[in-house]
Tab-separated table of C-alpha atoms in Angstrom:
chain	number	residue	atom	x	y	z
A	1	MET	CA	14.954	69.465	-65.766
A	2	ALA	CA	13.728	65.726	-65.623
A	3	ASP	CA	15.779	65.533	-69.651
A	4	GLY	CA	18.788	66.131	-68.627
A	5	SER	CA	19.414	69.522	-70.110
A	6	PRO	CA	19.553	72.483	-67.889
A	7	PRO	CA	17.524	75.056	-68.126
A	8	PRO	CA	16.858	77.499	-70.605
A	9	ASP	CA	16.975	80.004	-68.054
A	10	ASP	CA	19.823	78.801	-65.677
A	11	PRO	CA	22.725	76.874	-68.369
A	12	ASP	CA	24.721	75.359	-65.194
A	13	PRO	CA	24.066	71.713	-63.299
A	14	VAL	CA	24.178	73.526	-60.096
A	15	GLY	CA	21.589	71.006	-57.712
A	16	PRO	CA	21.729	70.414	-54.083
A	17	ALA	CA	24.614	68.446	-52.910
A	18	PRO	CA	25.095	64.827	-52.844
A	19	ALA	CA	24.531	62.569	-49.612
A	20	VAL	CA	26.103	59.585	-51.120
A	21	ARG	CA	30.033	58.965	-49.637
A	22	PRO	CA	33.428	60.431	-52.420
A	23	PHE	CA	33.600	56.695	-52.176
A	24	LEU	CA	30.702	54.586	-53.293
A	25	VAL	CA	30.641	56.939	-56.642
A	26	THR	CA	34.313	55.972	-57.368
A	27	ALA	CA	33.776	52.358	-56.206
A	28	GLY	CA	36.379	53.267	-53.283
A	29	ARG	CA	38.704	54.833	-56.645
A	30	VAL	CA	41.032	57.984	-54.741
A	31	ALA	CA	43.978	57.629	-58.054
A	32	PRO	CA	41.839	58.990	-60.350
A	33	THR	CA	44.169	57.491	-63.511
A	34	ALA	CA	47.423	54.418	-63.558
A	35	SER	CA	49.878	56.660	-63.225
A	36	ASP	CA	48.559	57.886	-59.227
A	37	ARG	CA	48.918	60.819	-60.076
A	38	PRO	CA	46.557	63.318	-59.518
A	39	VAL	CA	44.625	65.218	-62.330
A	40	PRO	CA	45.089	69.354	-62.012
A	41	VAL	CA	42.902	71.333	-60.598
A	42	GLU	CA	43.344	73.498	-63.545
A	43	THR	CA	43.086	70.983	-66.186
A	44	GLN	CA	40.306	71.406	-69.230
A	45	VAL	CA	37.482	69.062	-69.868
A	46	VAL	CA	34.654	69.335	-72.763
A	47	ALA	CA	31.889	66.861	-74.063
A	48	THR	CA	32.439	65.533	-76.808
A	49	ALA	CA	30.009	65.159	-78.780
A	50	GLU	CA	29.404	60.848	-78.387
A	51	GLY	CA	29.172	61.662	-74.773
A	52	LEU	CA	26.331	64.652	-75.065
A	53	LEU	CA	24.374	61.450	-77.189
A	54	VAL	CA	24.436	58.554	-73.825
A	55	LEU	CA	23.902	61.203	-71.265
A	56	ASP	CA	20.882	59.217	-70.371
A	57	GLU	CA	22.868	56.044	-70.045
A	58	LEU	CA	25.716	57.749	-67.001
A	59	THR	CA	25.301	57.589	-63.849
A	60	PHE	CA	23.529	60.909	-62.118
A	61	GLU	CA	27.292	61.703	-61.487
A	62	GLN	CA	29.027	60.936	-64.516
A	63	HIS	CA	25.342	62.800	-66.658
A	64	ASP	CA	25.634	65.894	-64.638
A	65	ILE	CA	29.731	65.649	-65.472
A	66	VAL	CA	28.924	65.372	-68.592
A	67	ALA	CA	26.399	67.121	-69.286
A	68	ALA	CA	27.949	70.647	-67.085
A	69	CYS	CA	30.859	70.705	-69.862
A	70	ARG	CA	29.241	71.764	-72.770
A	71	ARG	CA	31.315	74.556	-72.385
A	72	PRO	CA	35.002	73.942	-71.217
A	73	GLN	CA	35.902	74.489	-67.458
A	74	SER	CA	38.166	73.009	-65.454
A	75	VAL	CA	38.534	69.973	-62.502
A	76	ALA	CA	37.647	72.268	-60.097
A	77	GLU	CA	34.834	74.877	-61.405
A	78	LEU	CA	33.444	70.806	-61.815
A	79	ALA	CA	33.694	69.871	-58.461
A	80	ALA	CA	32.827	73.846	-57.375
A	81	ARG	CA	29.626	73.867	-59.717
A	82	LEU	CA	28.743	70.430	-58.802
A	83	ARG	CA	29.434	70.022	-55.547
A	84	LEU	CA	31.384	66.971	-55.284
A	85	HIS	CA	34.118	66.486	-54.226
A	86	LEU	CA	37.080	67.183	-56.329
A	87	ASN	CA	39.312	63.823	-56.424
A	88	VAL	CA	35.182	62.841	-57.569
A	89	VAL	CA	35.956	64.477	-59.910
A	90	ARG	CA	38.610	63.428	-61.228
A	91	VAL	CA	38.011	59.800	-61.052
A	92	LEU	CA	35.179	60.208	-63.441
A	93	THR	CA	36.408	62.403	-65.439
A	94	GLU	CA	38.921	59.811	-66.119
A	95	ASP	CA	37.262	57.384	-66.145
A	96	LEU	CA	34.107	59.482	-69.335
A	97	ARG	CA	37.201	60.900	-71.113
A	98	ALA	CA	38.234	56.838	-71.126
A	99	ALA	CA	35.644	56.253	-72.398
A	100	GLY	CA	35.084	59.066	-75.082
A	101	HIS	CA	32.674	60.635	-73.386
A	102	LEU	CA	35.226	63.614	-72.365
A	103	THR	CA	37.984	65.034	-74.140
A	104	VAL	CA	40.354	66.945	-71.517
A	105	HIS	CA	43.302	69.284	-71.226
A	106	VAL	CA	46.136	68.891	-69.222
A	107	PRO	CA	47.976	72.452	-69.445
A	108	ASP	CA	51.593	73.176	-70.227
A	109	SER	CA	53.287	72.065	-66.447
A	110	GLY	CA	55.975	75.439	-66.949
A	111	VAL	CA	52.171	77.970	-67.374
A	112	THR	CA	50.564	76.524	-64.423
A	113	HIS	CA	53.985	77.100	-62.453
A	114	ASP	CA	53.472	81.330	-62.810
A	115	ALA	CA	53.084	83.300	-59.778
A	116	SER	CA	51.547	85.703	-62.074
A	117	VAL	CA	49.433	83.413	-63.050
A	118	LEU	CA	48.189	81.865	-59.533
A	119	ARG	CA	47.656	86.048	-58.572
A	120	ARG	CA	44.782	85.650	-60.959
A	121	VAL	CA	43.593	83.074	-60.573
A	122	ILE	CA	43.090	83.263	-56.169
A	123	GLU	CA	41.976	87.365	-57.586
A	124	ALA	CA	38.821	85.878	-59.567
A	125	LEU	CA	38.525	83.644	-56.558
A	126	ARG	CA	37.680	86.090	-54.830
A	127	ALA	CA	35.100	87.969	-57.007
A	128	ILE	CA	32.826	84.569	-56.617
A	129	PRO	CA	29.645	85.128	-54.589
A	130	ASP	CA	29.542	83.065	-51.797
A	131	SER	CA	26.229	81.247	-51.679
A	132	ARG	CA	24.197	84.167	-50.016
A	133	GLY	CA	25.916	86.744	-52.543
A	134	VAL	CA	28.203	88.362	-50.742
A	135	LEU	CA	31.666	88.792	-52.346
A	136	ARG	CA	35.253	87.311	-50.470
A	137	ASP	CA	37.238	89.812	-48.810
A	138	SER	CA	40.454	91.016	-50.661
A	139	ASP	CA	42.771	90.274	-48.560
């Protein structure tokens, strides 16, 4: 909707894929943190009350990220839902966290290397229909 809130029947702010090059959105930055380590794709992000209050002051991509994070979701989910490059979401997520607009929860690294967790993630991703509504093969 024009005021930045999602339509009542569709809570996901999905629009057309952006035509802007990723390096323009991040001002050429590719490393989201000072340590040059990428934010893990399974990192959960949630909008803060402050972030929701300043939605109208954010850039388009930042606005969409904060608006989508009304409910917790992973960086990978954000990239897919908003049709943004994963590294763009990583960089912008870190910027939004530093500004106090997002809360970031990095999972314990020991859990993320558990093969059963990865198998469940793969199965859940296969259960998501493609743009034509067709489920992917389970192979």
